[in-house]
Amino acid sequence: MYITTNLLLSFLLALPIASIELRSGDEENFNEHLPSSRGLIDCFVWYSLQGDPSALLAKTAKPPCRVPTSFPRTLSGGWSVDTACDAAKQPNTCSLHTGAYCCYRNALKSTGPGAQACYDEFGQWISDPWLGAGTIDKETPLGSIIQQGKHVFADVLPYYSCCKTLFASQPETCNRYYEKRPPGQCEDKPVV
């Protein structure tokens, strides 16, 4: 049953991919090429198949509440800069976490859940997804190409289905995504 459910979910989430036109060097305009027929149903199906996110949060490290404003490449505890939201690339970064200045990723294992923590320009952890917070990942993107593919299907495609939909108010569907992929909580601890 678990395999059948995952195959069905993968199929439903992959359907919109077939109509995405990708052009070399056109990554900045990716959202403009997303198909208009995607989304709402995929989001509701995905949401209904997700468990309690506390199980994922229990398997990940809590991020520090503050980081140095120099945004070092690595932090203690295995946190490393997320290349998709890198302070060294400002202002041309963090498009999926508008409001964040830098994000870090961490995974306790090479497969399974991982954490993403995002910070404002003052090094303060962001807790509100609408202000650029990171999220818990069901599958970490850190590691092999297979693991990165798992991350795309488990975390990225659902984000696009729920948060980039054209058929419903974005907060209504995007809040469902953030309910199942919350930012978690930070903790005060040394970071370097």
PDB file of C-alpha atoms in Angstrom:
ATOM      1  CA  MET A   1       0.000   0.000   0.000  1.00  0.00           C
ATOM      2  CA  TYR A   2       2.827   2.413   0.883  1.00  0.00           C
ATOM      3  CA  ILE A   3       4.526   1.840  -2.488  1.00  0.00           C
ATOM      4  CA  THR A   4       1.236   2.257  -4.371  1.00  0.00           C
ATOM      5  CA  THR A   5       0.476   5.495  -2.536  1.00  0.00           C
ATOM      6  CA  ASN A   6       3.934   6.895  -3.263  1.00  0.00           C
ATOM      7  CA  LEU A   7       3.705   5.911  -6.932  1.00  0.00           C
ATOM      8  CA  LEU A   8       0.295   7.583  -7.229  1.00  0.00           C
ATOM      9  CA  LEU A   9       1.563  10.727  -5.531  1.00  0.00           C
ATOM     10  CA  SER A  10       4.679  10.798  -7.738  1.00  0.00           C
ATOM     11  CA  PHE A  11       2.534  10.404 -10.846  1.00  0.00           C
ATOM     12  CA  LEU A  12       0.148  13.183  -9.817  1.00  0.00           C
ATOM     13  CA  LEU A  13       2.988  15.520  -8.941  1.00  0.00           C
ATOM     14  CA  ALA A  14       4.962  14.687 -12.085  1.00  0.00           C
ATOM     15  CA  LEU A  15       2.089  15.332 -14.512  1.00  0.00           C
ATOM     16  CA  PRO A  16       2.642  19.101 -14.555  1.00  0.00           C
ATOM     17  CA  ILE A  17       6.358  18.627 -15.266  1.00  0.00           C
ATOM     18  CA  ALA A  18       5.610  17.303 -18.748  1.00  0.00           C
ATOM     19  CA  SER A  19       4.319  20.703 -19.812  1.00  0.00           C
ATOM     20  CA  ILE A  20       7.143  22.810 -18.363  1.00  0.00           C
ATOM     21  CA  GLU A  21       9.326  24.291 -21.036  1.00  0.00           C
ATOM     22  CA  LEU A  22      12.871  24.586 -19.752  1.00  0.00           C
ATOM     23  CA  ARG A  23      15.405  26.636 -21.650  1.00  0.00           C
ATOM     24  CA  SER A  24      19.103  26.683 -21.006  1.00  0.00           C
ATOM     25  CA  GLY A  25      20.084  29.803 -19.080  1.00  0.00           C
ATOM     26  CA  ASP A  26      16.464  30.734 -18.339  1.00  0.00           C
ATOM     27  CA  GLU A  27      16.330  29.636 -14.707  1.00  0.00           C
ATOM     28  CA  GLU A  28      15.405  33.117 -13.488  1.00  0.00           C
ATOM     29  CA  ASN A  29      12.104  32.913 -15.405  1.00  0.00           C
ATOM     30  CA  PHE A  30      11.234  29.369 -14.283  1.00  0.00           C
ATOM     31  CA  ASN A  31       7.932  30.442 -12.707  1.00  0.00           C
ATOM     32  CA  GLU A  32       6.774  31.962 -15.997  1.00  0.00           C
ATOM     33  CA  HIS A  33       7.038  28.546 -17.664  1.00  0.00           C
ATOM     34  CA  LEU A  34       5.045  26.603 -15.108  1.00  0.00           C
ATOM     35  CA  PRO A  35       1.906  25.192 -16.693  1.00  0.00           C
ATOM     36  CA  SER A  36      -1.390  26.858 -15.895  1.00  0.00           C
ATOM     37  CA  SER A  37      -3.130  23.488 -15.429  1.00  0.00           C
ATOM     38  CA  ARG A  38      -1.088  22.373 -12.455  1.00  0.00           C
ATOM     39  CA  GLY A  39      -1.574  22.592  -8.836  1.00  0.00           C
ATOM     40  CA  LEU A  40      -4.681  22.725  -6.800  1.00  0.00           C
ATOM     41  CA  ILE A  41      -5.695  19.063  -6.925  1.00  0.00           C
ATOM     42  CA  ASP A  42      -2.066  17.963  -6.584  1.00  0.00           C
ATOM     43  CA  CYS A  43      -1.733  20.133  -3.485  1.00  0.00           C
ATOM     44  CA  PHE A  44      -4.822  18.688  -1.813  1.00  0.00           C
ATOM     45  CA  VAL A  45      -3.801  15.110  -2.660  1.00  0.00           C
ATOM     46  CA  TRP A  46      -0.277  15.725  -1.360  1.00  0.00           C
ATOM     47  CA  TYR A  47      -1.610  17.360   1.818  1.00  0.00           C
ATOM     48  CA  SER A  48      -3.958  14.467   2.551  1.00  0.00           C
ATOM     49  CA  LEU A  49      -1.096  11.953   2.278  1.00  0.00           C
ATOM     50  CA  GLN A  50       1.251  13.780   4.657  1.00  0.00           C
ATOM     51  CA  GLY A  51       1.670  12.752   8.265  1.00  0.00           C
ATOM     52  CA  ASP A  52       2.272  14.852  11.335  1.00  0.00           C
ATOM     53  CA  PRO A  53       5.373  17.008  10.705  1.00  0.00           C
ATOM     54  CA  SER A  54       6.507  16.561  14.316  1.00  0.00           C
ATOM     55  CA  ALA A  55       7.830  13.127  13.285  1.00  0.00           C
ATOM     56  CA  LEU A  56      10.124  14.827  10.739  1.00  0.00           C
ATOM     57  CA  LEU A  57      11.106  17.589  13.154  1.00  0.00           C
ATOM     58  CA  ALA A  58      12.114  14.986  15.743  1.00  0.00           C
ATOM     59  CA  LYS A  59      14.628  13.551  13.250  1.00  0.00           C
ATOM     60  CA  THR A  60      16.386  16.851  12.501  1.00  0.00           C
ATOM     61  CA  ALA A  61      18.663  19.260  14.321  1.00  0.00           C
ATOM     62  CA  LYS A  62      17.336  22.556  15.622  1.00  0.00           C
ATOM     63  CA  PRO A  63      19.073  25.526  14.007  1.00  0.00           C
ATOM     64  CA  PRO A  64      20.772  28.306  15.961  1.00  0.00           C
ATOM     65  CA  CYS A  65      18.597  31.363  16.641  1.00  0.00           C
ATOM     66  CA  ARG A  66      21.380  33.718  15.556  1.00  0.00           C
ATOM     67  CA  VAL A  67      24.320  33.419  13.186  1.00  0.00           C
ATOM     68  CA  PRO A  68      27.204  35.831  12.559  1.00  0.00           C
ATOM     69  CA  THR A  69      26.360  38.510   9.986  1.00  0.00           C
ATOM     70  CA  SER A  70      29.444  37.404   8.054  1.00  0.00           C
ATOM     71  CA  PHE A  71      27.385  34.265   7.255  1.00  0.00           C
ATOM     72  CA  PRO A  72      30.201  31.687   7.363  1.00  0.00           C
ATOM     73  CA  ARG A  73      29.992  28.783   4.894  1.00  0.00           C
ATOM     74  CA  THR A  74      29.536  26.259   7.717  1.00  0.00           C
ATOM     75  CA  LEU A  75      28.224  26.376  11.270  1.00  0.00           C
ATOM     76  CA  SER A  76      28.818  23.975  14.132  1.00  0.00           C
ATOM     77  CA  GLY A  77      26.490  21.006  14.205  1.00  0.00           C
ATOM     78  CA  GLY A  78      26.826  20.276  10.483  1.00  0.00           C
ATOM     79  CA  TRP A  79      24.972  23.280   9.055  1.00  0.00           C
ATOM     80  CA  SER A  80      26.162  24.467   5.629  1.00  0.00           C
ATOM     81  CA  VAL A  81      25.093  27.320   3.353  1.00  0.00           C
ATOM     82  CA  ASP A  82      22.187  26.516   1.042  1.00  0.00           C
ATOM     83  CA  THR A  83      23.434  27.454  -2.432  1.00  0.00           C
ATOM     84  CA  ALA A  84      19.902  28.514  -3.419  1.00  0.00           C
ATOM     85  CA  CYS A  85      19.954  31.233  -0.731  1.00  0.00           C
ATOM     86  CA  ASP A  86      23.556  32.269  -0.228  1.00  0.00           C
ATOM     87  CA  ALA A  87      24.478  35.629   1.351  1.00  0.00           C
ATOM     88  CA  ALA A  88      27.568  35.752  -0.896  1.00  0.00           C
ATOM     89  CA  LYS A  89      25.267  35.898  -3.947  1.00  0.00           C
ATOM     90  CA  GLN A  90      23.019  38.735  -2.735  1.00  0.00           C
ATOM     91  CA  PRO A  91      20.892  40.243  -4.202  1.00  0.00           C
ATOM     92  CA  ASN A  92      20.453  37.461  -6.799  1.00  0.00           C
ATOM     93  CA  THR A  93      19.441  34.637  -4.487  1.00  0.00           C
ATOM     94  CA  CYS A  94      16.719  33.433  -2.087  1.00  0.00           C
ATOM     95  CA  SER A  95      13.869  33.566  -4.648  1.00  0.00           C
ATOM     96  CA  LEU A  96      12.008  30.741  -2.864  1.00  0.00           C
ATOM     97  CA  HIS A  97      12.507  32.419   0.521  1.00  0.00           C
ATOM     98  CA  THR A  98      11.747  36.068  -0.156  1.00  0.00           C
ATOM     99  CA  GLY A  99      12.858  38.099   2.846  1.00  0.00           C
ATOM    100  CA  ALA A 100      15.720  35.774   3.777  1.00  0.00           C
ATOM    101  CA  TYR A 101      19.319  36.882   3.382  1.00  0.00           C
ATOM    102  CA  CYS A 102      20.957  33.465   3.809  1.00  0.00           C
ATOM    103  CA  CYS A 103      19.789  29.904   4.464  1.00  0.00           C
ATOM    104  CA  TYR A 104      21.581  26.867   5.874  1.00  0.00           C
ATOM    105  CA  ARG A 105      20.847  23.155   5.499  1.00  0.00           C
ATOM    106  CA  ASN A 106      21.463  20.230   7.809  1.00  0.00           C
ATOM    107  CA  ALA A 107      20.765  16.501   7.751  1.00  0.00           C
ATOM    108  CA  LEU A 108      21.606  13.994  10.456  1.00  0.00           C
ATOM    109  CA  LYS A 109      21.702  11.167   7.877  1.00  0.00           C
ATOM    110  CA  SER A 110      22.422  10.984   4.148  1.00  0.00           C
ATOM    111  CA  THR A 111      18.797   9.991   3.444  1.00  0.00           C
ATOM    112  CA  GLY A 112      15.518  10.993   4.990  1.00  0.00           C
ATOM    113  CA  PRO A 113      14.560  14.297   6.565  1.00  0.00           C
ATOM    114  CA  GLY A 114      16.644  17.426   6.651  1.00  0.00           C
ATOM    115  CA  ALA A 115      16.260  20.947   7.933  1.00  0.00           C
ATOM    116  CA  GLN A 116      16.580  24.319   6.271  1.00  0.00           C
ATOM    117  CA  ALA A 117      16.996  27.443   8.390  1.00  0.00           C
ATOM    118  CA  CYS A 118      16.869  30.956   6.948  1.00  0.00           C
ATOM    119  CA  TYR A 119      18.127  34.202   8.433  1.00  0.00           C
ATOM    120  CA  ASP A 120      17.614  37.900   7.847  1.00  0.00           C
ATOM    121  CA  GLU A 121      20.495  40.265   7.063  1.00  0.00           C
ATOM    122  CA  PHE A 122      21.125  40.729  10.807  1.00  0.00           C
ATOM    123  CA  GLY A 123      21.670  36.988  11.331  1.00  0.00           C
ATOM    124  CA  GLN A 124      18.336  36.457  13.107  1.00  0.00           C
ATOM    125  CA  TRP A 125      16.483  33.184  12.437  1.00  0.00           C
ATOM    126  CA  ILE A 126      13.215  33.694  10.534  1.00  0.00           C
ATOM    127  CA  SER A 127      10.250  31.749  11.912  1.00  0.00           C
ATOM    128  CA  ASP A 128       7.486  32.991   9.603  1.00  0.00           C
ATOM    129  CA  PRO A 129       7.300  31.248   6.197  1.00  0.00           C
ATOM    130  CA  TRP A 130       5.701  34.356   4.693  1.00  0.00           C
ATOM    131  CA  LEU A 131       8.799  36.354   5.703  1.00  0.00           C
ATOM    132  CA  GLY A 132      11.332  33.901   4.237  1.00  0.00           C
ATOM    133  CA  ALA A 133      11.639  31.081   6.793  1.00  0.00           C
ATOM    134  CA  GLY A 134      13.193  27.764   5.860  1.00  0.00           C
ATOM    135  CA  THR A 135      11.305  24.491   6.089  1.00  0.00           C
ATOM    136  CA  ILE A 136      11.673  20.933   7.241  1.00  0.00           C
ATOM    137  CA  ASP A 137      12.312  18.574   4.326  1.00  0.00           C
ATOM    138  CA  LYS A 138      10.912  15.064   4.156  1.00  0.00           C
ATOM    139  CA  GLU A 139      13.944  14.224   2.006  1.00  0.00           C
ATOM    140  CA  THR A 140      17.180  16.167   2.362  1.00  0.00           C
ATOM    141  CA  PRO A 141      18.716  17.486  -0.870  1.00  0.00           C
ATOM    142  CA  LEU A 142      22.179  16.939   0.611  1.00  0.00           C
ATOM    143  CA  GLY A 143      23.951  13.940  -0.843  1.00  0.00           C
ATOM    144  CA  SER A 144      23.581  11.884  -3.996  1.00  0.00           C
ATOM    145  CA  ILE A 145      21.670  12.753  -7.150  1.00  0.00           C
ATOM    146  CA  ILE A 146      19.115  10.101  -6.162  1.00  0.00           C
ATOM    147  CA  GLN A 147      18.582  11.858  -2.833  1.00  0.00           C
ATOM    148  CA  GLN A 148      18.227  15.201  -4.620  1.00  0.00           C
ATOM    149  CA  GLY A 149      15.555  13.647  -6.847  1.00  0.00           C
ATOM    150  CA  LYS A 150      13.714  12.374  -3.787  1.00  0.00           C
ATOM    151  CA  HIS A 151      13.820  15.922  -2.395  1.00  0.00           C
ATOM    152  CA  VAL A 152      12.330  17.344  -5.588  1.00  0.00           C
ATOM    153  CA  PHE A 153       9.397  14.909  -5.513  1.00  0.00           C
ATOM    154  CA  ALA A 154       8.789  15.026  -1.749  1.00  0.00           C
ATOM    155  CA  ASP A 155       9.342  18.728  -1.075  1.00  0.00           C
ATOM    156  CA  VAL A 156       9.879  20.948  -4.139  1.00  0.00           C
ATOM    157  CA  LEU A 157       7.047  19.834  -6.443  1.00  0.00           C
ATOM    158  CA  PRO A 158       4.517  20.024  -3.593  1.00  0.00           C
ATOM    159  CA  TYR A 159       5.740  23.580  -2.909  1.00  0.00           C
ATOM    160  CA  TYR A 160       5.043  24.569  -6.503  1.00  0.00           C
ATOM    161  CA  SER A 161       1.671  22.796  -6.469  1.00  0.00           C
ATOM    162  CA  CYS A 162       0.580  24.499  -3.251  1.00  0.00           C
ATOM    163  CA  CYS A 163       2.330  27.862  -3.341  1.00  0.00           C
ATOM    164  CA  LYS A 164       2.537  28.716  -7.031  1.00  0.00           C
ATOM    165  CA  THR A 165      -0.972  27.672  -8.047  1.00  0.00           C
ATOM    166  CA  LEU A 166      -3.113  29.847 -10.294  1.00  0.00           C
ATOM    167  CA  PHE A 167      -6.463  28.360  -9.284  1.00  0.00           C
ATOM    168  CA  ALA A 168      -6.867  29.405  -5.668  1.00  0.00           C
ATOM    169  CA  SER A 169      -5.839  32.069  -3.268  1.00  0.00           C
ATOM    170  CA  GLN A 170      -2.155  31.442  -2.638  1.00  0.00           C
ATOM    171  CA  PRO A 171      -2.346  31.785   1.164  1.00  0.00           C
ATOM    172  CA  GLU A 172      -5.102  29.152   1.309  1.00  0.00           C
ATOM    173  CA  THR A 173      -3.080  26.455  -0.433  1.00  0.00           C
ATOM    174  CA  CYS A 174       0.396  27.587   0.573  1.00  0.00           C
ATOM    175  CA  ASN A 175      -0.554  27.479   4.247  1.00  0.00           C
ATOM    176  CA  ARG A 176      -1.279  23.784   3.742  1.00  0.00           C
ATOM    177  CA  TYR A 177       2.270  23.300   2.501  1.00  0.00           C
ATOM    178  CA  TYR A 178       3.744  25.209   5.453  1.00  0.00           C
ATOM    179  CA  GLU A 179       1.575  23.227   7.866  1.00  0.00           C
ATOM    180  CA  LYS A 180       3.241  20.006   6.675  1.00  0.00           C
ATOM    181  CA  ARG A 181       6.703  21.538   6.094  1.00  0.00           C
ATOM    182  CA  PRO A 182       7.079  24.019   8.985  1.00  0.00           C
ATOM    183  CA  PRO A 183      10.306  25.847   9.859  1.00  0.00           C
ATOM    184  CA  GLY A 184      10.486  24.164  13.272  1.00  0.00           C
ATOM    185  CA  GLN A 185      12.099  25.964  16.195  1.00  0.00           C
ATOM    186  CA  CYS A 186      15.530  27.428  16.762  1.00  0.00           C
ATOM    187  CA  GLU A 187      17.661  27.152  19.881  1.00  0.00           C
ATOM    188  CA  ASP A 188      20.257  29.416  21.444  1.00  0.00           C
ATOM    189  CA  LYS A 189      23.613  27.708  21.004  1.00  0.00           C
ATOM    190  CA  PRO A 190      27.156  28.485  19.822  1.00  0.00           C
ATOM    191  CA  VAL A 191      27.346  28.531  16.034  1.00  0.00           C
ATOM    192  CA  VAL A 192      30.984  28.614  15.002  1.00  0.00           C
TER     193      VAL A 192
END
